[in-house]
């Protein structure tokens, strides 16, 4: 869950190119960072490492045309300068950054006991292991070392002995090569090099890129057979990946949801139809995802049953691995993921695929591992999502589920029209609630516990609202089906406890209202989200009315995202960088 980037080329200040790239990758990890550069005309390396955020950082590193960098989210070893990457061999000539986990690092470290280790990281075994092979060409040393390594990795390496060459390798961690007229990049995703180029090559598992100023060559590891790779054009722009005049990425991404939703409708018709057909015909349909994406999947399940009369199971991806063995050729797995790189999802997919299951996916990042593992992928088309808390990707996941469900019912055009209408209503929901949520945040910030209740298709919005609030404002929040409240949680409601009831006037209205009243009778401060005011609410959040009651989840999500955002701001927290979390969870 770290970010890595390397650059080699004509630009003479590679360290600053890498520093700027790391700032754009910071959402992948932000407890410490480091850069290594070969200064122009030198064969020695200069390294800088720091603890803390990189956003405002400058570097004192000298100019040079090759540099690699890393922004860290600690897994092995605490947050210290010594544990920050890059890591080097004893001789100081082999320099490595790594995203992933080396599972057998302890065994290798024991074996390399004559080497001097300076950190507690798993990564540090790599340069020391390469050192064992003596003065052979760098790519051979990398290939040999990797034959000893178990685990997942995206690694960038260079050596002061071959100062114009950078090696990039990957297995189960993302790595993409950027091809510009001024040189080449290798990075965890394309965002950090978008201002230089939109031409890229996805590295696959078990592949190596050997990158010099003027060439990139690709090889299979360990055979070292040369291979041709397909170039792709990235459709995202540097502007879409910047936060512009907004204080944070999160608010930018909340506010751009209406236009993101309009883009969700732009799907390849043939693919959409084929996707819906596979969902419809699946004997066993399993939806697999984590966090916010799982909440979208739960709504997907409601839509599949309501519109397509198709039952499905939804699995938390980290638990799905334990059921994956029951998959077979009659199983269709539908993975939902913004990043397309979440390790828990990938692990389950690999196991299910190994048993013959078909893989469908709904992802945002084109060319991501989940995308490439899938038989059919539908894209979210919401542009890069940088804020750690997922917002616009969630709404677009819902939009894609609506489209699939309507297509299952033979009503694709109607579905598309409904989503376009919903984009207006979401716009209205933002206008109605932006200032109001700033106000409510001043109350919510004072509480330690908040409860979110809803029923039916709105229930996942209760758990999503709670997740948003807790992850960025550190207020403990619990979301649940409103009917479940009286089976335990009601005991926690006391005078003044905030309860947020998602209660549009749809088929869930009166039952949800009764559950809200039960909390009010125990002293709760009842906050109602509805298109209709009711005197029982102590605070009312107005929802505009969408064209179809199944669209309420889209409309109701927005004020809860705003509430979480403003509560974090009120508490002086940075909503883009919640403590202990990273956006792309590439470790299990
Ligand atoms: C919460 C959030 C996470 C992600 C989860 C899955 O705001 O962003 O819960 O939804 O880590 O990530 P993806 O969708 O990339 O698989």
GROMACS .gro file of N, CA, C and O and ligand atoms in nm, residues 289-295 336-342 345 370 385 387-391 393 397 464 467-468 471 581-585, ligand 1:
model
  148
  289UNK      N    1  -1.618  -0.777  -0.279
  289UNK     CA    2  -1.562  -0.641  -0.271
  289UNK      C    3  -1.526  -0.609  -0.126
  289UNK      O    4  -1.559  -0.685  -0.035
  290UNK      N    5  -1.460  -0.495  -0.106
  290UNK     CA    6  -1.424  -0.449   0.028
  290UNK      C    7  -1.480  -0.308   0.051
  290UNK      O    8  -1.495  -0.231  -0.043
  291UNK      N    9  -1.498  -0.275   0.177
  291UNK     CA   10  -1.528  -0.137   0.219
  291UNK      C   11  -1.644  -0.077   0.142
  291UNK      O   12  -1.751  -0.138   0.124
  292UNK      N   13  -1.622   0.044   0.094
  292UNK     CA   14  -1.727   0.118   0.023
  292UNK      C   15  -1.774   0.042  -0.100
  292UNK      O   16  -1.893   0.040  -0.132
  293UNK      N   17  -1.682  -0.023  -0.169
  293UNK     CA   18  -1.721  -0.098  -0.289
  293UNK      C   19  -1.816  -0.213  -0.251
  293UNK      O   20  -1.904  -0.249  -0.330
  294UNK      N   21  -1.798  -0.268  -0.134
  294UNK     CA   22  -1.890  -0.375  -0.090
  294UNK      C   23  -2.029  -0.316  -0.063
  294UNK      O   24  -2.130  -0.380  -0.092
  295UNK      N   25  -2.032  -0.195  -0.010
  295UNK     CA   26  -2.163  -0.133   0.013
  295UNK      C   27  -2.237  -0.115  -0.120
  295UNK      O   28  -2.357  -0.136  -0.129
  336UNK      N   29  -1.610  -0.586  -0.741
  336UNK     CA   30  -1.633  -0.440  -0.748
  336UNK      C   31  -1.514  -0.373  -0.680
  336UNK      O   32  -1.481  -0.404  -0.565
  337UNK      N   33  -1.449  -0.283  -0.752
  337UNK     CA   34  -1.330  -0.220  -0.694
  337UNK      C   35  -1.298  -0.090  -0.768
  337UNK      O   36  -1.293  -0.088  -0.891
  338UNK      N   37  -1.278   0.017  -0.693
  338UNK     CA   38  -1.236   0.143  -0.755
  338UNK      C   39  -1.098   0.125  -0.816
  338UNK      O   40  -1.077   0.148  -0.935
  339UNK      N   41  -1.003   0.083  -0.733
  339UNK     CA   42  -0.863   0.077  -0.776
  339UNK      C   43  -0.836  -0.039  -0.872
  339UNK      O   44  -0.746  -0.031  -0.955
  340UNK      N   45  -0.910  -0.148  -0.855
  340UNK     CA   46  -0.880  -0.269  -0.932
  340UNK      C   47  -0.755  -0.339  -0.883
  340UNK      O   48  -0.703  -0.429  -0.949
  341UNK      N   49  -0.707  -0.299  -0.765
  341UNK     CA   50  -0.582  -0.357  -0.714
  341UNK      C   51  -0.594  -0.411  -0.573
  341UNK      O   52  -0.494  -0.452  -0.514
  342UNK      N   53  -0.713  -0.410  -0.513
  342UNK     CA   54  -0.726  -0.449  -0.373
  342UNK      C   55  -0.688  -0.597  -0.353
  342UNK      O   56  -0.748  -0.686  -0.415
  345UNK      N   57  -0.947  -0.870  -0.272
  345UNK     CA   58  -1.035  -0.905  -0.384
  345UNK      C   59  -0.958  -0.996  -0.481
  345UNK      O   60  -1.006  -1.101  -0.524
  370UNK      N   61  -0.737  -0.628  -1.157
  370UNK     CA   62  -0.870  -0.691  -1.161
  370UNK      C   63  -0.929  -0.677  -1.301
  370UNK      O   64  -0.987  -0.772  -1.355
  385UNK      N   65  -0.980   0.898  -0.874
  385UNK     CA   66  -1.027   0.932  -0.739
  385UNK      C   67  -0.904   0.931  -0.649
  385UNK      O   68  -0.839   0.827  -0.633
  387UNK      N   69  -0.886   1.123  -0.319
  387UNK     CA   70  -0.918   1.125  -0.176
  387UNK      C   71  -0.926   0.982  -0.125
  387UNK      O   72  -0.980   0.895  -0.193
  388UNK      N   73  -0.870   0.959  -0.006
  388UNK     CA   74  -0.868   0.821   0.046
  388UNK      C   75  -1.011   0.768   0.065
  388UNK      O   76  -1.039   0.653   0.037
  389UNK      N   77  -1.100   0.854   0.112
  389UNK     CA   78  -1.239   0.812   0.130
  389UNK      C   79  -1.309   0.813  -0.006
  389UNK      O   80  -1.314   0.916  -0.073
  390UNK      N   81  -1.361   0.700  -0.043
  390UNK     CA   82  -1.423   0.687  -0.175
  390UNK      C   83  -1.557   0.760  -0.178
  390UNK      O   84  -1.641   0.741  -0.090
  391UNK      N   85  -1.579   0.844  -0.277
  391UNK     CA   86  -1.705   0.919  -0.288
  391UNK      C   87  -1.765   0.901  -0.428
  391UNK      O   88  -1.858   0.826  -0.449
  393UNK      N   89  -1.654   0.742  -0.681
  393UNK     CA   90  -1.648   0.604  -0.732
  393UNK      C   91  -1.769   0.526  -0.682
  393UNK      O   92  -1.827   0.445  -0.754
  397UNK      N   93  -2.035   0.343  -0.905
  397UNK     CA   94  -2.057   0.198  -0.891
  397UNK      C   95  -2.208   0.171  -0.888
  397UNK      O   96  -2.259   0.079  -0.955
  464UNK      N   97  -2.257   0.288   0.473
  464UNK     CA   98  -2.163   0.374   0.400
  464UNK      C   99  -2.149   0.509   0.472
  464UNK      O  100  -2.038   0.560   0.488
  467UNK      N  101  -1.933   0.450   0.770
  467UNK     CA  102  -1.792   0.429   0.733
  467UNK      C  103  -1.726   0.563   0.700
  467UNK      O  104  -1.615   0.592   0.746
  468UNK      N  105  -1.795   0.647   0.621
  468UNK     CA  106  -1.737   0.777   0.584
  468UNK      C  107  -1.706   0.858   0.709
  468UNK      O  108  -1.599   0.915   0.724
  471UNK      N  109  -1.413   0.694   0.928
  471UNK     CA  110  -1.277   0.686   0.872
  471UNK      C  111  -1.208   0.822   0.862
  471UNK      O  112  -1.087   0.829   0.870
  581UNK      N  113  -0.475   0.484   0.731
  581UNK     CA  114  -0.542   0.430   0.612
  581UNK      C  115  -0.466   0.468   0.485
  581UNK      O  116  -0.394   0.567   0.482
  582UNK      N  117  -0.483   0.388   0.383
  582UNK     CA  118  -0.428   0.422   0.251
  582UNK      C  119  -0.536   0.390   0.149
  582UNK      O  120  -0.626   0.310   0.175
  583UNK      N  121  -0.528   0.454   0.035
  583UNK     CA  122  -0.636   0.437  -0.061
  583UNK      C  123  -0.638   0.299  -0.126
  583UNK      O  124  -0.741   0.236  -0.136
  584UNK      N  125  -0.521   0.258  -0.172
  584UNK     CA  126  -0.519   0.135  -0.247
  584UNK      C  127  -0.459   0.026  -0.160
  584UNK      O  128  -0.340   0.030  -0.130
  585UNK      N  129  -0.543  -0.068  -0.115
  585UNK     CA  130  -0.498  -0.163  -0.014
  585UNK      C  131  -0.442  -0.287  -0.084
  585UNK      O  132  -0.512  -0.385  -0.107
  589LIG     C1  133  -1.364   0.388   0.216
  589LIG     C2  134  -1.283   0.331   0.110
  589LIG     C3  135  -1.245   0.188   0.120
  589LIG     C4  136  -1.243   0.122  -0.018
  589LIG     C5  137  -1.186  -0.020  -0.006
  589LIG     C6  138  -1.190  -0.093  -0.138
  589LIG     O1  139  -1.396   0.521   0.191
  589LIG     O2  140  -1.245   0.399   0.018
  589LIG     O3  141  -1.328   0.119   0.207
  589LIG     O4  142  -1.371   0.119  -0.069
  589LIG     O5  143  -1.054  -0.014   0.039
  589LIG     O6  144  -1.112  -0.030  -0.235
  589LIG     P1  145  -1.132  -0.060  -0.388
  589LIG     O7  146  -1.266  -0.009  -0.425
  589LIG     O8  147  -1.021   0.015  -0.457
  589LIG     O9  148  -1.120  -0.208  -0.405
   0.00000   0.00000   0.00000
